[in-house]
Amino acid sequence: MKILKTYIHLFLIGIYILLAFQSCRTMPITGRKQLNLVPDALMLSMSFQQYDEFLRTNKLSKDKNMDAIVKRVGRKIQKGVEEYFSLKNRSYELNDYKWEFNLVENQQVNAWCMPGGKVVVYTGILKVTDDEDTLAVVIAHEIAHAVAKHGNERMSHGLLAQMGGIALSNALKEKPAATKKLWMSVFGLGAQFGVILPYS
């Protein structure tokens, strides 16, 4: 019986290694290999859903001047990203992006970008950004994570580590609360969901 368990254990390890190997892809911009278990279409769909939910449950800033600055800076970066991808003949990678830039009332010094160009800047970070240039550095940094598909990579690692390699579609059906918690910790949507705020 012990030998059978050992074989089953080795078989499962082999499956995980094969899955990880087949799910690795090379990022076209950086050339770095990354684990990608989640289809882009599913990542974007979840991103748009979670972003809308976040905006429904958090207060948008009423400071029209600062909100306009966040949107203006964000659009400039969006244009730069689109031009860069066009120069690399990779514009198709941004086809399903639905860019959005919002300033949210929150004293955390944080900003983030979900897959698909969904950006939130917290009012707390405005205390440490001196001007539009420093704000641009913060927003560009967050967008860089999104276009490099770091969220997908972290979600893939989380699915392997926390849910035993279960496919995201199955995780959503079988463990919706755990999947949502994983998603929120990957994108740093609230300190209550993780020990660290990724990419903060």
Tab-separated table of C-alpha atoms in Angstrom:
chain	number	residue	atom	x	y	z
A	1	MET	CA	0.000	0.000	0.000
A	2	LYS	CA	2.847	2.373	0.865
A	3	ILE	CA	4.478	1.731	-2.527
A	4	LEU	CA	1.190	2.511	-4.302
A	5	LYS	CA	0.883	5.811	-2.418
A	6	THR	CA	4.456	6.677	-3.365
A	7	TYR	CA	3.742	5.961	-7.048
A	8	ILE	CA	0.572	8.037	-6.937
A	9	HIS	CA	2.475	10.862	-5.263
A	10	LEU	CA	5.243	10.721	-7.884
A	11	PHE	CA	2.637	10.571	-10.658
A	12	LEU	CA	0.924	13.712	-9.316
A	13	ILE	CA	4.256	15.509	-9.034
A	14	GLY	CA	4.988	14.544	-12.636
A	15	ILE	CA	1.606	15.907	-13.729
A	16	TYR	CA	2.301	19.220	-11.955
A	17	ILE	CA	5.745	19.491	-13.540
A	18	LEU	CA	4.311	18.732	-16.975
A	19	LEU	CA	1.501	21.221	-16.425
A	20	ALA	CA	3.942	23.905	-15.327
A	21	PHE	CA	6.284	23.182	-18.254
A	22	GLN	CA	3.466	23.324	-20.819
A	23	SER	CA	2.023	26.429	-19.211
A	24	CYS	CA	5.254	28.429	-19.358
A	25	ARG	CA	5.489	31.040	-22.014
A	26	THR	CA	8.082	33.564	-22.992
A	27	MET	CA	7.073	37.169	-22.602
A	28	PRO	CA	7.557	38.881	-25.960
A	29	ILE	CA	8.778	42.198	-24.571
A	30	THR	CA	11.168	40.988	-21.849
A	31	GLY	CA	11.967	37.466	-23.074
A	32	ARG	CA	11.401	36.172	-19.537
A	33	LYS	CA	9.664	32.817	-19.048
A	34	GLN	CA	6.545	32.867	-16.920
A	35	LEU	CA	3.918	30.437	-15.686
A	36	ASN	CA	0.525	31.021	-17.294
A	37	LEU	CA	-2.277	28.660	-16.304
A	38	VAL	CA	-5.113	31.141	-16.827
A	39	PRO	CA	-6.353	32.058	-20.326
A	40	ASP	CA	-6.114	35.797	-21.065
A	41	ALA	CA	-9.834	36.015	-21.892
A	42	LEU	CA	-10.732	34.646	-18.460
A	43	MET	CA	-8.273	36.978	-16.708
A	44	LEU	CA	-9.760	39.987	-18.491
A	45	SER	CA	-13.330	38.928	-17.780
A	46	MET	CA	-12.576	38.499	-14.071
A	47	SER	CA	-10.622	41.745	-14.025
A	48	PHE	CA	-13.472	43.782	-15.499
A	49	GLN	CA	-15.945	42.159	-13.088
A	50	GLN	CA	-13.788	42.723	-10.002
A	51	TYR	CA	-12.946	46.283	-11.034
A	52	ASP	CA	-16.626	47.180	-11.381
A	53	GLU	CA	-17.336	45.585	-8.000
A	54	PHE	CA	-14.455	47.501	-6.426
A	55	LEU	CA	-15.786	50.800	-7.790
A	56	ARG	CA	-19.293	50.012	-6.508
A	57	THR	CA	-17.995	49.378	-2.998
A	58	ASN	CA	-15.399	52.165	-2.750
A	59	LYS	CA	-15.822	55.911	-2.865
A	60	LEU	CA	-14.564	57.758	-5.923
A	61	SER	CA	-12.785	61.016	-5.167
A	62	LYS	CA	-14.850	64.179	-5.491
A	63	ASP	CA	-11.711	66.238	-6.111
A	64	LYS	CA	-12.365	66.998	-9.771
A	65	ASN	CA	-8.968	68.619	-10.278
A	66	MET	CA	-6.960	65.631	-8.959
A	67	ASP	CA	-9.253	63.154	-10.714
A	68	ALA	CA	-8.656	65.009	-13.996
A	69	ILE	CA	-4.880	64.855	-13.405
A	70	VAL	CA	-5.009	61.089	-12.758
A	71	LYS	CA	-7.041	60.565	-15.938
A	72	ARG	CA	-4.799	62.859	-18.024
A	73	VAL	CA	-1.585	61.198	-16.817
A	74	GLY	CA	-3.119	57.761	-17.280
A	75	ARG	CA	-4.210	58.477	-20.851
A	76	LYS	CA	-0.717	59.712	-21.750
A	77	ILE	CA	0.782	56.475	-20.447
A	78	GLN	CA	-1.891	54.457	-22.240
A	79	LYS	CA	-0.955	56.205	-25.489
A	80	GLY	CA	2.744	55.483	-24.885
A	81	VAL	CA	2.048	51.797	-24.198
A	82	GLU	CA	-0.076	51.487	-27.317
A	83	GLU	CA	2.592	53.179	-29.440
A	84	TYR	CA	5.294	50.896	-28.029
A	85	PHE	CA	3.275	47.754	-28.718
A	86	SER	CA	2.536	49.045	-32.221
A	87	LEU	CA	6.257	49.564	-32.894
A	88	LYS	CA	6.863	45.965	-31.794
A	89	ASN	CA	4.004	44.746	-34.053
A	90	ARG	CA	2.159	43.464	-30.979
A	91	SER	CA	-0.864	45.795	-30.856
A	92	TYR	CA	-3.129	42.748	-30.899
A	93	GLU	CA	-2.084	42.042	-27.296
A	94	LEU	CA	-3.957	45.179	-26.216
A	95	ASN	CA	-7.056	44.624	-28.380
A	96	ASP	CA	-9.265	43.612	-25.458
A	97	TYR	CA	-7.980	46.268	-23.074
A	98	LYS	CA	-10.666	48.610	-21.734
A	99	TRP	CA	-8.543	51.328	-20.210
A	100	GLU	CA	-9.952	53.129	-17.203
A	101	PHE	CA	-8.355	55.437	-14.636
A	102	ASN	CA	-10.042	56.300	-11.341
A	103	LEU	CA	-9.052	58.165	-8.189
A	104	VAL	CA	-10.484	56.522	-5.051
A	105	GLU	CA	-10.814	58.002	-1.561
A	106	ASN	CA	-8.445	55.899	0.502
A	107	GLN	CA	-5.534	56.980	2.684
A	108	GLN	CA	-3.353	54.006	1.721
A	109	VAL	CA	-0.262	54.987	-0.234
A	110	ASN	CA	-1.095	52.689	-3.129
A	111	ALA	CA	-2.140	52.369	-6.747
A	112	TRP	CA	-2.754	49.308	-8.910
A	113	CYS	CA	-3.619	48.162	-12.404
A	114	MET	CA	-5.592	45.027	-13.161
A	115	PRO	CA	-5.315	43.107	-16.431
A	116	GLY	CA	-7.000	44.993	-19.243
A	117	GLY	CA	-5.844	48.464	-18.173
A	118	LYS	CA	-8.103	48.965	-15.140
A	119	VAL	CA	-6.229	51.453	-12.943
A	120	VAL	CA	-6.994	52.794	-9.474
A	121	VAL	CA	-4.998	55.477	-7.701
A	122	TYR	CA	-5.677	55.995	-3.993
A	123	THR	CA	-5.815	59.573	-2.734
A	124	GLY	CA	-3.215	58.611	-0.100
A	125	ILE	CA	-0.500	58.276	-2.720
A	126	LEU	CA	-1.001	61.883	-3.795
A	127	LYS	CA	0.726	62.935	-0.556
A	128	VAL	CA	3.992	61.456	-1.820
A	129	THR	CA	3.756	62.319	-5.511
A	130	ASP	CA	4.998	65.869	-5.908
A	131	ASP	CA	3.760	66.511	-9.424
A	132	GLU	CA	2.400	64.850	-12.572
A	133	ASP	CA	5.791	63.358	-13.383
A	134	THR	CA	6.057	61.403	-10.129
A	135	LEU	CA	2.416	60.341	-10.437
A	136	ALA	CA	3.232	59.155	-13.966
A	137	VAL	CA	6.060	56.988	-12.601
A	138	VAL	CA	3.647	55.309	-10.177
A	139	ILE	CA	0.909	54.718	-12.765
A	140	ALA	CA	3.405	53.552	-15.405
A	141	HIS	CA	4.897	51.100	-12.914
A	142	GLU	CA	1.465	49.602	-12.212
A	143	ILE	CA	0.566	49.414	-15.913
A	144	ALA	CA	3.891	47.697	-16.606
A	145	HIS	CA	2.825	44.878	-14.277
A	146	ALA	CA	-0.432	44.492	-16.208
A	147	VAL	CA	1.064	44.453	-19.713
A	148	ALA	CA	3.785	42.053	-18.550
A	149	LYS	CA	0.980	39.777	-17.305
A	150	HIS	CA	2.369	39.580	-13.786
A	151	GLY	CA	-1.168	39.205	-12.419
A	152	ASN	CA	-1.723	36.123	-14.540
A	153	GLU	CA	1.586	34.707	-13.369
A	154	ARG	CA	0.812	35.355	-9.694
A	155	MET	CA	-2.694	33.923	-10.103
A	156	SER	CA	-1.183	30.818	-11.707
A	157	HIS	CA	1.292	30.414	-8.832
A	158	GLY	CA	-1.534	30.929	-6.353
A	159	LEU	CA	-3.693	28.295	-8.029
A	160	LEU	CA	-0.812	25.827	-7.851
A	161	ALA	CA	0.133	26.622	-4.274
A	162	GLN	CA	-3.239	27.180	-2.644
A	163	MET	CA	-5.602	25.064	-4.703
A	164	GLY	CA	-3.404	22.221	-5.851
A	165	GLY	CA	-3.220	23.286	-9.483
A	166	ILE	CA	-6.983	23.378	-9.965
A	167	ALA	CA	-8.051	25.202	-13.133
A	168	LEU	CA	-9.376	28.717	-12.501
A	169	SER	CA	-12.756	27.884	-14.046
A	170	ASN	CA	-13.103	24.938	-11.627
A	171	ALA	CA	-11.819	27.004	-8.726
A	172	LEU	CA	-14.482	29.623	-9.425
A	173	LYS	CA	-17.207	26.951	-9.362
A	174	GLU	CA	-15.931	24.804	-6.507
A	175	LYS	CA	-14.277	27.385	-4.245
A	176	PRO	CA	-15.663	30.826	-5.146
A	177	ALA	CA	-14.771	32.498	-1.833
A	178	ALA	CA	-11.217	31.139	-1.847
A	179	THR	CA	-10.780	32.118	-5.497
A	180	LYS	CA	-11.988	35.659	-4.849
A	181	LYS	CA	-9.646	35.914	-1.857
A	182	LEU	CA	-6.754	34.709	-4.041
A	183	TRP	CA	-7.656	37.210	-6.783
A	184	MET	CA	-7.841	40.091	-4.336
A	185	SER	CA	-4.530	39.190	-2.714
A	186	VAL	CA	-2.863	38.941	-6.141
A	187	PHE	CA	-3.943	42.483	-6.999
A	188	GLY	CA	-3.604	43.985	-3.510
A	189	LEU	CA	-7.259	44.963	-3.132
A	190	GLY	CA	-7.298	45.449	0.609
A	191	ALA	CA	-4.861	44.498	3.315
A	192	GLN	CA	-7.381	42.158	4.935
A	193	PHE	CA	-6.864	39.679	2.102
A	194	GLY	CA	-3.129	39.257	2.275
A	195	VAL	CA	-0.043	39.776	4.348
A	196	ILE	CA	1.486	41.958	1.657
A	197	LEU	CA	0.018	44.201	-0.977
A	198	PRO	CA	1.461	42.929	-4.239
A	199	TYR	CA	2.972	45.602	-6.454
A	200	SER	CA	2.138	48.351	-3.958
